mmCIF file of C-alpha atoms in Angstrom:
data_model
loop_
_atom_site.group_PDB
_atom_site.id
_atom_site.type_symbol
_atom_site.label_atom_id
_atom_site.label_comp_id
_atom_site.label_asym_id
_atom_site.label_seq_id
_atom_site.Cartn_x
_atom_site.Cartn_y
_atom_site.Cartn_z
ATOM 1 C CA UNK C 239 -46.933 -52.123 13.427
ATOM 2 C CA UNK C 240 -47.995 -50.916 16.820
ATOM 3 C CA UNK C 241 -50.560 -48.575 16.989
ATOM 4 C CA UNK C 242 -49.623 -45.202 18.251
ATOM 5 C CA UNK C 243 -51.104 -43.642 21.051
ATOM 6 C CA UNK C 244 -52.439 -40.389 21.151
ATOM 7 C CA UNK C 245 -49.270 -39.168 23.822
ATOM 8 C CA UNK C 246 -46.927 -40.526 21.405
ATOM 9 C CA UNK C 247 -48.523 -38.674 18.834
ATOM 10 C CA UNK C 248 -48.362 -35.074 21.210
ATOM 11 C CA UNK C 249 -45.182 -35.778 22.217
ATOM 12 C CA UNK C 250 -43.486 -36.642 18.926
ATOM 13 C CA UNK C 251 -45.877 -33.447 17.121
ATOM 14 C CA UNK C 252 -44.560 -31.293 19.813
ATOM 15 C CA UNK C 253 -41.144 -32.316 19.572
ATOM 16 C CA UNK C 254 -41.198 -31.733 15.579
ATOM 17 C CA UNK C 255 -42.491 -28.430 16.438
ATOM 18 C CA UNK C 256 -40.154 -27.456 18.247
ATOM 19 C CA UNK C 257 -36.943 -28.618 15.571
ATOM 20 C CA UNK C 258 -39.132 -26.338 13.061
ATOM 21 C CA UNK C 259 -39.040 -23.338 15.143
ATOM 22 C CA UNK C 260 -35.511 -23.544 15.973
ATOM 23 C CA UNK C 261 -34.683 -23.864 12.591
ATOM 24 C CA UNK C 262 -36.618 -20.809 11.723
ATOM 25 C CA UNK C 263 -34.817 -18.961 14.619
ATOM 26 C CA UNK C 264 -31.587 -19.862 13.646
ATOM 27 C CA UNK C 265 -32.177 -18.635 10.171
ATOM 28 C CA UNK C 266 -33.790 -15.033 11.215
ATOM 29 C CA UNK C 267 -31.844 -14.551 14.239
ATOM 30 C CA UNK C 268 -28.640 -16.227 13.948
ATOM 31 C CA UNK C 269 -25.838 -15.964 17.091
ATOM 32 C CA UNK C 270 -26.978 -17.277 19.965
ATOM 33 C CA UNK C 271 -30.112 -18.804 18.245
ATOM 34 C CA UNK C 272 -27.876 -21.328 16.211
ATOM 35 C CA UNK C 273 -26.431 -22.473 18.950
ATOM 36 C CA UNK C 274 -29.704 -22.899 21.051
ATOM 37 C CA UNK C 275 -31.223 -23.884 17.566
ATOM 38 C CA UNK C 276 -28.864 -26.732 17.424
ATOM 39 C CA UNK C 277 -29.615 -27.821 20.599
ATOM 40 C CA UNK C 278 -32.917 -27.882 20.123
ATOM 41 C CA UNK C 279 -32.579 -30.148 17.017
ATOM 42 C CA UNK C 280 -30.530 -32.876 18.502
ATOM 43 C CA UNK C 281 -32.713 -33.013 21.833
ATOM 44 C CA UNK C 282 -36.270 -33.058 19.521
ATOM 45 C CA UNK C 283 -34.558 -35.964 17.516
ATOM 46 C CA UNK C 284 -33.215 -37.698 20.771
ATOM 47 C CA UNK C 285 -37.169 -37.318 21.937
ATOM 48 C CA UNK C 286 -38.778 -38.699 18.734
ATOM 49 C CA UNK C 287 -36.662 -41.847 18.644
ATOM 50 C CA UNK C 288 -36.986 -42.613 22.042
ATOM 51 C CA UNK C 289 -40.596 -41.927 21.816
ATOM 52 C CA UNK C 290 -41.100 -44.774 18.796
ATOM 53 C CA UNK C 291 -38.619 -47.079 20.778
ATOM 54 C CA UNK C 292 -40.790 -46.834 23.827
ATOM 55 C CA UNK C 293 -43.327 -47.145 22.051
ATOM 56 C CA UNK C 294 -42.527 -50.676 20.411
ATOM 57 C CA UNK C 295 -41.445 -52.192 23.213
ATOM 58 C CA UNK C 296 -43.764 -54.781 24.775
ATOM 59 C CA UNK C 297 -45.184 -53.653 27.802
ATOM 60 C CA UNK C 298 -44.733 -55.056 31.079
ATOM 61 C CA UNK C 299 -48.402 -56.750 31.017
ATOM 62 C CA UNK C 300 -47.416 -58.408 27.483
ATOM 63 C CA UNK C 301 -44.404 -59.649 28.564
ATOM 64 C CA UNK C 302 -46.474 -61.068 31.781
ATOM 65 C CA UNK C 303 -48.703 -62.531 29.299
ATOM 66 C CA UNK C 304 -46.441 -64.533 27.304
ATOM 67 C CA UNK C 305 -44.823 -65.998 30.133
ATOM 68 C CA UNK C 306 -48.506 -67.074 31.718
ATOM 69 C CA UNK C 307 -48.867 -68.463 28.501
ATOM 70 C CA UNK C 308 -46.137 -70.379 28.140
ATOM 71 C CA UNK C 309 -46.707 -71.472 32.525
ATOM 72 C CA UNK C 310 -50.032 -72.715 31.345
ATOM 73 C CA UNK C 311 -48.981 -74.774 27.984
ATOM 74 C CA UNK C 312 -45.849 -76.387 30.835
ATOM 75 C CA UNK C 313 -48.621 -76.993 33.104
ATOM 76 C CA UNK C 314 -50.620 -79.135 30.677
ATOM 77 C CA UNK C 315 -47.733 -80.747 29.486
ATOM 78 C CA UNK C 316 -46.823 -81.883 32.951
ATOM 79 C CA UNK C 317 -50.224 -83.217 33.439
ATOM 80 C CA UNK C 318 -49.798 -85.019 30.294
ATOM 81 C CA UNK C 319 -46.968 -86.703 31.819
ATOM 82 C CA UNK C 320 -48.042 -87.725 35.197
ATOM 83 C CA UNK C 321 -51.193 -89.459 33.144
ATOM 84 C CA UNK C 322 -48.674 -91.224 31.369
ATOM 85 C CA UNK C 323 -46.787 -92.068 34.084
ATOM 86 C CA UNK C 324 -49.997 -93.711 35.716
ATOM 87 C CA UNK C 325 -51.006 -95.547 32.839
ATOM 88 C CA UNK C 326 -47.766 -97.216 32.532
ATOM 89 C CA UNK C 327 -47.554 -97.565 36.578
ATOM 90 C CA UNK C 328 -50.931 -99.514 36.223
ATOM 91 C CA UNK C 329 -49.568 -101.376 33.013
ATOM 92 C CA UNK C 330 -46.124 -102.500 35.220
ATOM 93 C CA UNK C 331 -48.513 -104.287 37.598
ATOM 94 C CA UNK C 332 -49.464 -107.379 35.669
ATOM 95 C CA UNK C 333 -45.914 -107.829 34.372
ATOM 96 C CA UNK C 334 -44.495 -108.092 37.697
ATOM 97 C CA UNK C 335 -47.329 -110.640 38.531
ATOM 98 C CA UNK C 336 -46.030 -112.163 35.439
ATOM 99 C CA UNK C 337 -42.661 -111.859 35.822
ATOM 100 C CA UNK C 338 -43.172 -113.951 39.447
ATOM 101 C CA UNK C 339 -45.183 -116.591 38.260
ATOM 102 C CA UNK C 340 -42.392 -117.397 35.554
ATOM 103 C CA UNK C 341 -39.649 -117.327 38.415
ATOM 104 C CA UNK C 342 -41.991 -119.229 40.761
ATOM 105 C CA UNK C 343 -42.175 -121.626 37.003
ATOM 106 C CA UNK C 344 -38.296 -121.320 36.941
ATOM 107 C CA UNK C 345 -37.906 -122.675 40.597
ATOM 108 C CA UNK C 346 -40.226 -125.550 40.700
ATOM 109 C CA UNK C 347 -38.292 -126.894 37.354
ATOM 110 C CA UNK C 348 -34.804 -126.424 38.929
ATOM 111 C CA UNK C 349 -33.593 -123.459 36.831
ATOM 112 C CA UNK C 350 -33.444 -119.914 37.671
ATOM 113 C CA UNK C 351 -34.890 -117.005 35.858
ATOM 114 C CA UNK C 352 -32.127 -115.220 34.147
ATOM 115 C CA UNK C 353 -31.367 -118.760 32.372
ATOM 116 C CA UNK C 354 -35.435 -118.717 31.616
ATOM 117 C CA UNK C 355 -35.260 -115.170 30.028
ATOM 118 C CA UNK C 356 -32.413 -116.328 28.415
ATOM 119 C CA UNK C 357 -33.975 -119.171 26.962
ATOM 120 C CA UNK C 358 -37.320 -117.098 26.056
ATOM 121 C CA UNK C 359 -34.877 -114.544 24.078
ATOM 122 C CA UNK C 360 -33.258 -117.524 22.116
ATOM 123 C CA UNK C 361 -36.519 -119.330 21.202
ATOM 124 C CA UNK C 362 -37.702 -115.403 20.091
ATOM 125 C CA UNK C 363 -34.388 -114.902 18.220
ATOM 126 C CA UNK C 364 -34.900 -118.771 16.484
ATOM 127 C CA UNK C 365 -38.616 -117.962 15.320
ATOM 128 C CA UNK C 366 -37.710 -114.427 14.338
ATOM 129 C CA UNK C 367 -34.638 -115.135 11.947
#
């Protein structure tokens, strides 16, 4: 639970006050003071709910928080990624290197490279079954 502040505290104190002394009005006096009584009563309630749901609700500055929060942990995330993304930049290098010298392989024996990779995927398909 949220802690209460001392305001909340006044204001809600005050507020039950004030039902308890229209209350006691209405019963001494009567007339007018039941129906100012009454009054009285549903605005003190309306003011102590309010007060507790104000009270509850995150405050701007949480809310900013959590959201700076969650910024940061996206942040790191995305640097995450881009170190990824440069390790497997740096990892594509030698495989294209590769990937020429076998078509540069391919050309000098008369065939092409799709028919190579073709070949390399049956010969991996043969020792694999």
């Amino acid at each position: 639970d949220m802690e209460r502040t001392l305001m909340t505290r006044v204001v809600q104190g005050t507020a039950g006050a004030s039902i308890v002394l229209n209350l006691v009005a209405m019963i001494v006096e009567g007339g007018v003071a039941i129906a100012m009584g009454l009054v009285a009563l549903a605005v003190g309630s309306f003011v102590i709910y309010f007060q507790f749901m104000l009270q509850d609700t995150d405050t701007l500055r949480q809310v900013q928080n959590d959201l700076r929060h969650t910024v940061n942990d996206f942040a790191d995330e995305n640097v995450k990624l881009k170190n990824n993304n440069i390790r497997l930049e740096a990892e594509l290098v030698p495989l294209k290197e590769t990937e020429a010298k076998l078509e540069a392989i391919a050309e000098k024996s008369g065939s092409d490279a799709k028919k190579l990779r073709d070949m390399v995927k049956d010969n991996q398909a043969t020792l694999d079954a």
